[in-house]
Amino acid sequence: MITVENLKKEYKLVKRDPGLKGAMKSLFNRKYETKHAVKGIDFTIEQGETVGYIGSNGAGKSTTIKMLTGILTPTSGKVTVNGLVPYENRQKNAVNIGAVFGQRTQLFWDIPVRESYNLLKHIYEIPEQEYQETIEMFTEVLNLESLLGIPVRQLSLGQKMRCELAAAFLHRPKVVYLDEPTIGLDIAVKVKIRKFIKEMNQRWGTTVLLTTHDMQDIEEICDRIIIIDGGTILYDGGLDEIKKQFGQKRVIHFELADKEKFELPSALNGQVEVLPNEEETKISLSFDHEAVKSSFVISEMMSMYEIGDLNIADPKIETIVEDLYNKQEQGEEHEKVLANS
Amino acid sequence: MRRYTRLYWEFAKSHMKVMMEYRIDFLIGVASVMLEQFASIFFVKVVFDHIEQINGWSFYEILFIYGIAATGRSIHQIFFDNLWTLGWQYIRPGKLDRLLIRPVNPLFHVVADRLHQDGFGQLIIGLIILGTAIPQLDLVWGAAEIAMLVIMIISSGLIFVAINLFFATFSFWMIDSLPIVWAVFNLSDFARYPLTIYHKGIRMFLTWIIPYGFTAFYPAAYFIDKSGYKEFALWTPVAAIVCCVLAYAFWNRGLKAFASTGS
């Protein structure tokens, strides 16, 4: 379905010295620096897969998606989507793909949602009957009924995103790229959107490539994740494996009556790490979920201190990525040491 | 081609629905353009109240040139007005990316995204001016002349479109080329008067470099014998086609550059 081989993208950026003087200087004497946004990545995605594409801001996610959709031409390497090279056959490729780009709407701003869909019907040349069926189904799953007559600019963010999602799937594309589809939404809308994506994937076998910072999105929608950082792929594999590998770290925040007096209970020594916590009354403990049970940590703490409140934090995708990154760096150093010895 | 015609009609229908919904905006838009045009014609009228001719051109002949320019410009304003917004509406906020992943020609999409109501004011005023000027000219009007006038006006419109498209395309490299587009567009005001009243340099410039001369003066000269440009005027449709081809080729280059930088 999607194959990516040694894909690279470099940008040339104008290097500017700070201040007005720097700006003046760059007007006459330009120095360029090359930014390697994507540094030779490989992956293959089969029809019907749901893949989470994860990385911190500026990791190269959007650049990759732009190359997959054909908006950007790669510097080198190969991409094919459904047998087509996107940047060479952009318009042909467009028939097979749908996309939601975060906050950028694809609906027509001034006209009612229904009219927007009607225009999309003509743009994608969707047969009338298929269109009616699709709209009916979407209206039900996403609760669009009351929104269809309203111009897009009058919709709230959550309403807009639901309409947006329907627009991306309207022509029943083979692949859908979702770039942060749940950003800034409340829980109820997020749940509805996740359910919708899953249902479409099951019903039509739509391949989904999803970028998000919300771990919950990934857990509920994706069965595979690709983690990218600094333009290279750090991890590509099943969601369960990575959680086993990196997600056992738990953090519990305790609210103490007297933080000054705190000392790690001796039973927890060596297994639990105290994390810095800026709040005056709180301390945070981090530990390996496999080695120590949360209940044990909590009971030890309760027996020694007066606990006002506590809160168990889920492993965040950012922490997993960070962990991965550190591990990789350590691995490289380790290899260097081995090579030297 | 048939597909695009149908698609354009669908776009136009939804624009018209919006226009009808905001009736007051529509009327104000149309009226303000008409007022603006009346003001500049009034100025010409005042000049002619004091003199009989400018460089051999009578008031109604100048009005005729003016009328062709206004009508031609209305084609551009009604259907292609969105070219102005390429930089700040499409490239800067990333909206162009959206269009690029749809199975239609992106230029078509940008153009079809807007139908400009003010252009209708321009069209009405253009037709009124032509209707006033034509009976006063020493001309015999047959079917051939009318057909020629229509061709000339369409050519005039296309040249406006091509020039704007060409300069709007710079937005692909500089994010927003609106100031350049504006500066160039303002030159078209020169072309609403007989080019023979200007210095030779300006005349050459408006014929061969930025060919606004073909938007009004040359087309009008076809109908006015004494101009001495009757034959040259026949090149107007050719000039229109050449300009459109060049501008479109440049647009495609810009699009390609955009795809490799994605700025």
PDB file of N, CA and C in Angstrom, chain A residues 38-91:
ATOM      1  N   VAL A  38      14.105  15.030   7.109  1.00  0.00           N
ATOM      2  CA  VAL A  38      13.922  13.581   7.116  1.00  0.00           C
ATOM      3  C   VAL A  38      15.201  12.964   6.549  1.00  0.00           C
ATOM      4  N   LYS A  39      15.810  12.070   7.350  1.00  0.00           N
ATOM      5  CA  LYS A  39      17.142  11.594   6.964  1.00  0.00           C
ATOM      6  C   LYS A  39      17.155  10.135   6.550  1.00  0.00           C
ATOM      7  N   GLY A  40      16.482   9.815   5.475  1.00  0.00           N
ATOM      8  CA  GLY A  40      16.547   8.452   4.968  1.00  0.00           C
ATOM      9  C   GLY A  40      15.749   7.465   5.794  1.00  0.00           C
ATOM     10  N   ILE A  41      14.449   7.478   5.645  1.00  0.00           N
ATOM     11  CA  ILE A  41      13.622   6.550   6.407  1.00  0.00           C
ATOM     12  C   ILE A  41      13.036   5.476   5.489  1.00  0.00           C
ATOM     13  N   ASP A  42      12.747   4.309   6.083  1.00  0.00           N
ATOM     14  CA  ASP A  42      12.141   3.202   5.356  1.00  0.00           C
ATOM     15  C   ASP A  42      10.961   2.664   6.153  1.00  0.00           C
ATOM     16  N   PHE A  43       9.863   2.414   5.491  1.00  0.00           N
ATOM     17  CA  PHE A  43       8.802   1.602   6.088  1.00  0.00           C
ATOM     18  C   PHE A  43       7.816   1.153   5.025  1.00  0.00           C
ATOM     19  N   THR A  44       7.056   0.127   5.351  1.00  0.00           N
ATOM     20  CA  THR A  44       6.017  -0.367   4.453  1.00  0.00           C
ATOM     21  C   THR A  44       4.744  -0.484   5.266  1.00  0.00           C
ATOM     22  N   ILE A  45       3.653  -0.008   4.695  1.00  0.00           N
ATOM     23  CA  ILE A  45       2.376  -0.138   5.385  1.00  0.00           C
ATOM     24  C   ILE A  45       1.414  -0.884   4.475  1.00  0.00           C
ATOM     25  N   GLU A  46       0.802  -1.924   5.014  1.00  0.00           N
ATOM     26  CA  GLU A  46      -0.123  -2.737   4.216  1.00  0.00           C
ATOM     27  C   GLU A  46      -1.524  -2.133   4.241  1.00  0.00           C
ATOM     28  N   GLN A  47      -2.311  -2.500   3.245  1.00  0.00           N
ATOM     29  CA  GLN A  47      -3.711  -2.090   3.182  1.00  0.00           C
ATOM     30  C   GLN A  47      -4.432  -2.480   4.480  1.00  0.00           C
ATOM     31  N   GLY A  48      -5.166  -1.535   5.052  1.00  0.00           N
ATOM     32  CA  GLY A  48      -5.977  -1.846   6.225  1.00  0.00           C
ATOM     33  C   GLY A  48      -5.267  -1.676   7.559  1.00  0.00           C
ATOM     34  N   GLU A  49      -3.980  -1.360   7.536  1.00  0.00           N
ATOM     35  CA  GLU A  49      -3.279  -1.153   8.799  1.00  0.00           C
ATOM     36  C   GLU A  49      -3.648   0.191   9.416  1.00  0.00           C
ATOM     37  N   THR A  50      -3.551   0.261  10.728  1.00  0.00           N
ATOM     38  CA  THR A  50      -3.727   1.547  11.396  1.00  0.00           C
ATOM     39  C   THR A  50      -2.422   1.850  12.119  1.00  0.00           C
ATOM     40  N   VAL A  51      -1.750   2.861  11.644  1.00  0.00           N
ATOM     41  CA  VAL A  51      -0.405   3.138  12.127  1.00  0.00           C
ATOM     42  C   VAL A  51      -0.342   4.499  12.811  1.00  0.00           C
ATOM     43  N   GLY A  52       0.205   4.514  14.004  1.00  0.00           N
ATOM     44  CA  GLY A  52       0.445   5.774  14.695  1.00  0.00           C
ATOM     45  C   GLY A  52       1.833   6.273  14.336  1.00  0.00           C
ATOM     46  N   TYR A  53       1.912   7.509  13.895  1.00  0.00           N
ATOM     47  CA  TYR A  53       3.208   8.063  13.502  1.00  0.00           C
ATOM     48  C   TYR A  53       3.551   9.119  14.536  1.00  0.00           C
ATOM     49  N   ILE A  54       4.542   8.809  15.346  1.00  0.00           N
ATOM     50  CA  ILE A  54       4.753   9.606  16.539  1.00  0.00           C
ATOM     51  C   ILE A  54       6.122  10.252  16.560  1.00  0.00           C
ATOM     52  N   GLY A  55       6.171  11.420  17.153  1.00  0.00           N
ATOM     53  CA  GLY A  55       7.450  12.084  17.331  1.00  0.00           C
ATOM     54  C   GLY A  55       7.188  13.444  17.928  1.00  0.00           C
ATOM     55  N   SER A  56       8.227  14.056  18.475  1.00  0.00           N
ATOM     56  CA  SER A  56       8.029  15.375  19.066  1.00  0.00           C
ATOM     57  C   SER A  56       7.852  16.394  17.937  1.00  0.00           C
ATOM     58  N   ASN A  57       7.545  17.625  18.306  1.00  0.00           N
ATOM     59  CA  ASN A  57       7.395  18.662  17.282  1.00  0.00           C
ATOM     60  C   ASN A  57       8.714  18.829  16.544  1.00  0.00           C
ATOM     61  N   GLY A  58       8.622  18.925  15.213  1.00  0.00           N
ATOM     62  CA  GLY A  58       9.844  19.110  14.430  1.00  0.00           C
ATOM     63  C   GLY A  58      10.626  17.834  14.201  1.00  0.00           C
ATOM     64  N   ALA A  59      10.004  16.681  14.499  1.00  0.00           N
ATOM     65  CA  ALA A  59      10.718  15.418  14.330  1.00  0.00           C
ATOM     66  C   ALA A  59      10.755  14.968  12.878  1.00  0.00           C
ATOM     67  N   GLY A  60       9.875  15.551  12.059  1.00  0.00           N
ATOM     68  CA  GLY A  60       9.819  15.169  10.646  1.00  0.00           C
ATOM     69  C   GLY A  60       8.513  14.500  10.254  1.00  0.00           C
ATOM     70  N   LYS A  61       7.535  14.501  11.168  1.00  0.00           N
ATOM     71  CA  LYS A  61       6.251  13.857  10.880  1.00  0.00           C
ATOM     72  C   LYS A  61       5.528  14.526   9.714  1.00  0.00           C
ATOM     73  N   SER A  62       5.322  15.829   9.852  1.00  0.00           N
ATOM     74  CA  SER A  62       4.548  16.533   8.829  1.00  0.00           C
ATOM     75  C   SER A  62       5.250  16.490   7.486  1.00  0.00           C
ATOM     76  N   THR A  63       6.570  16.600   7.514  1.00  0.00           N
ATOM     77  CA  THR A  63       7.323  16.531   6.263  1.00  0.00           C
ATOM     78  C   THR A  63       7.081  15.193   5.581  1.00  0.00           C
ATOM     79  N   THR A  64       7.105  14.111   6.357  1.00  0.00           N
ATOM     80  CA  THR A  64       6.853  12.794   5.772  1.00  0.00           C
ATOM     81  C   THR A  64       5.457  12.743   5.159  1.00  0.00           C
ATOM     82  N   ILE A  65       4.475  13.213   5.909  1.00  0.00           N
ATOM     83  CA  ILE A  65       3.103  13.154   5.404  1.00  0.00           C
ATOM     84  C   ILE A  65       2.951  14.001   4.147  1.00  0.00           C
ATOM     85  N   LYS A  66       3.602  15.160   4.140  1.00  0.00           N
ATOM     86  CA  LYS A  66       3.540  15.985   2.934  1.00  0.00           C
ATOM     87  C   LYS A  66       4.137  15.260   1.734  1.00  0.00           C
ATOM     88  N   MET A  67       5.167  14.473   1.968  1.00  0.00           N
ATOM     89  CA  MET A  67       5.759  13.729   0.844  1.00  0.00           C
ATOM     90  C   MET A  67       4.852  12.579   0.413  1.00  0.00           C
ATOM     91  N   LEU A  68       4.181  11.965   1.386  1.00  0.00           N
ATOM     92  CA  LEU A  68       3.268  10.869   1.046  1.00  0.00           C
ATOM     93  C   LEU A  68       2.049  11.367   0.280  1.00  0.00           C
ATOM     94  N   THR A  69       1.621  12.604   0.567  1.00  0.00           N
ATOM     95  CA  THR A  69       0.455  13.127  -0.124  1.00  0.00           C
ATOM     96  C   THR A  69       0.819  13.754  -1.469  1.00  0.00           C
ATOM     97  N   GLY A  70       2.109  14.006  -1.676  1.00  0.00           N
ATOM     98  CA  GLY A  70       2.524  14.588  -2.955  1.00  0.00           C
ATOM     99  C   GLY A  70       2.654  16.093  -2.927  1.00  0.00           C
ATOM    100  N   ILE A  71       2.450  16.694  -1.763  1.00  0.00           N
ATOM    101  CA  ILE A  71       2.602  18.149  -1.668  1.00  0.00           C
ATOM    102  C   ILE A  71       4.072  18.535  -1.772  1.00  0.00           C
ATOM    103  N   LEU A  72       4.931  17.705  -1.193  1.00  0.00           N
ATOM    104  CA  LEU A  72       6.368  17.973  -1.223  1.00  0.00           C
ATOM    105  C   LEU A  72       7.089  16.946  -2.086  1.00  0.00           C
ATOM    106  N   THR A  73       8.097  17.417  -2.791  1.00  0.00           N
ATOM    107  CA  THR A  73       8.950  16.513  -3.562  1.00  0.00           C
ATOM    108  C   THR A  73      10.137  16.126  -2.695  1.00  0.00           C
ATOM    109  N   PRO A  74      10.410  14.830  -2.552  1.00  0.00           N
ATOM    110  CA  PRO A  74      11.551  14.435  -1.712  1.00  0.00           C
ATOM    111  C   PRO A  74      12.872  14.852  -2.341  1.00  0.00           C
ATOM    112  N   THR A  75      13.891  15.032  -1.503  1.00  0.00           N
ATOM    113  CA  THR A  75      15.229  15.312  -2.014  1.00  0.00           C
ATOM    114  C   THR A  75      15.799  14.058  -2.669  1.00  0.00           C
ATOM    115  N   SER A  76      15.596  12.920  -2.012  1.00  0.00           N
ATOM    116  CA  SER A  76      15.975  11.652  -2.633  1.00  0.00           C
ATOM    117  C   SER A  76      15.205  10.526  -1.978  1.00  0.00           C
ATOM    118  N   GLY A  77      15.295   9.351  -2.569  1.00  0.00           N
ATOM    119  CA  GLY A  77      14.578   8.198  -2.027  1.00  0.00           C
ATOM    120  C   GLY A  77      13.303   7.928  -2.791  1.00  0.00           C
ATOM    121  N   LYS A  78      12.620   6.873  -2.382  1.00  0.00           N
ATOM    122  CA  LYS A  78      11.440   6.411  -3.111  1.00  0.00           C
ATOM    123  C   LYS A  78      10.200   6.436  -2.232  1.00  0.00           C
ATOM    124  N   VAL A  79       9.083   6.861  -2.806  1.00  0.00           N
ATOM    125  CA  VAL A  79       7.785   6.714  -2.149  1.00  0.00           C
ATOM    126  C   VAL A  79       6.804   6.183  -3.175  1.00  0.00           C
ATOM    127  N   THR A  80       6.018   5.204  -2.795  1.00  0.00           N
ATOM    128  CA  THR A  80       4.857   4.879  -3.621  1.00  0.00           C
ATOM    129  C   THR A  80       3.661   4.678  -2.700  1.00  0.00           C
ATOM    130  N   VAL A  81       2.519   5.174  -3.159  1.00  0.00           N
ATOM    131  CA  VAL A  81       1.282   4.979  -2.426  1.00  0.00           C
ATOM    132  C   VAL A  81       0.311   4.341  -3.397  1.00  0.00           C
ATOM    133  N   ASN A  82      -0.109   3.141  -3.074  1.00  0.00           N
ATOM    134  CA  ASN A  82      -1.045   2.448  -3.945  1.00  0.00           C
ATOM    135  C   ASN A  82      -0.498   2.342  -5.373  1.00  0.00           C
ATOM    136  N   GLY A  83       0.807   2.146  -5.484  1.00  0.00           N
ATOM    137  CA  GLY A  83       1.423   1.977  -6.797  1.00  0.00           C
ATOM    138  C   GLY A  83       1.773   3.268  -7.521  1.00  0.00           C
ATOM    139  N   LEU A  84       1.400   4.415  -6.938  1.00  0.00           N
ATOM    140  CA  LEU A  84       1.697   5.689  -7.587  1.00  0.00           C
ATOM    141  C   LEU A  84       2.781   6.433  -6.831  1.00  0.00           C
ATOM    142  N   VAL A  85       3.579   7.191  -7.588  1.00  0.00           N
ATOM    143  CA  VAL A  85       4.544   8.075  -6.941  1.00  0.00           C
ATOM    144  C   VAL A  85       3.819   9.409  -6.699  1.00  0.00           C
ATOM    145  N   PRO A  86       3.554   9.745  -5.437  1.00  0.00           N
ATOM    146  CA  PRO A  86       2.646  10.861  -5.160  1.00  0.00           C
ATOM    147  C   PRO A  86       3.043  12.190  -5.793  1.00  0.00           C
ATOM    148  N   TYR A  87       4.328  12.554  -5.719  1.00  0.00           N
ATOM    149  CA  TYR A  87       4.688  13.881  -6.217  1.00  0.00           C
ATOM    150  C   TYR A  87       4.718  13.952  -7.739  1.00  0.00           C
ATOM    151  N   GLU A  88       4.760  12.779  -8.395  1.00  0.00           N
ATOM    152  CA  GLU A  88       4.696  12.786  -9.860  1.00  0.00           C
ATOM    153  C   GLU A  88       3.260  12.713 -10.367  1.00  0.00           C
ATOM    154  N   ASN A  89       2.405  12.050  -9.610  1.00  0.00           N
ATOM    155  CA  ASN A  89       1.003  11.907 -10.014  1.00  0.00           C
ATOM    156  C   ASN A  89       0.102  12.467  -8.921  1.00  0.00           C
ATOM    157  N   ARG A  90       0.350  13.716  -8.571  1.00  0.00           N
ATOM    158  CA  ARG A  90      -0.332  14.252  -7.399  1.00  0.00           C
ATOM    159  C   ARG A  90      -1.854  14.159  -7.501  1.00  0.00           C
ATOM    160  N   GLN A  91      -2.385  14.565  -8.649  1.00  0.00           N
ATOM    161  CA  GLN A  91      -3.844  14.585  -8.769  1.00  0.00           C
ATOM    162  C   GLN A  91      -4.454  13.188  -8.822  1.00  0.00           C
TER     163      GLN A  91
END
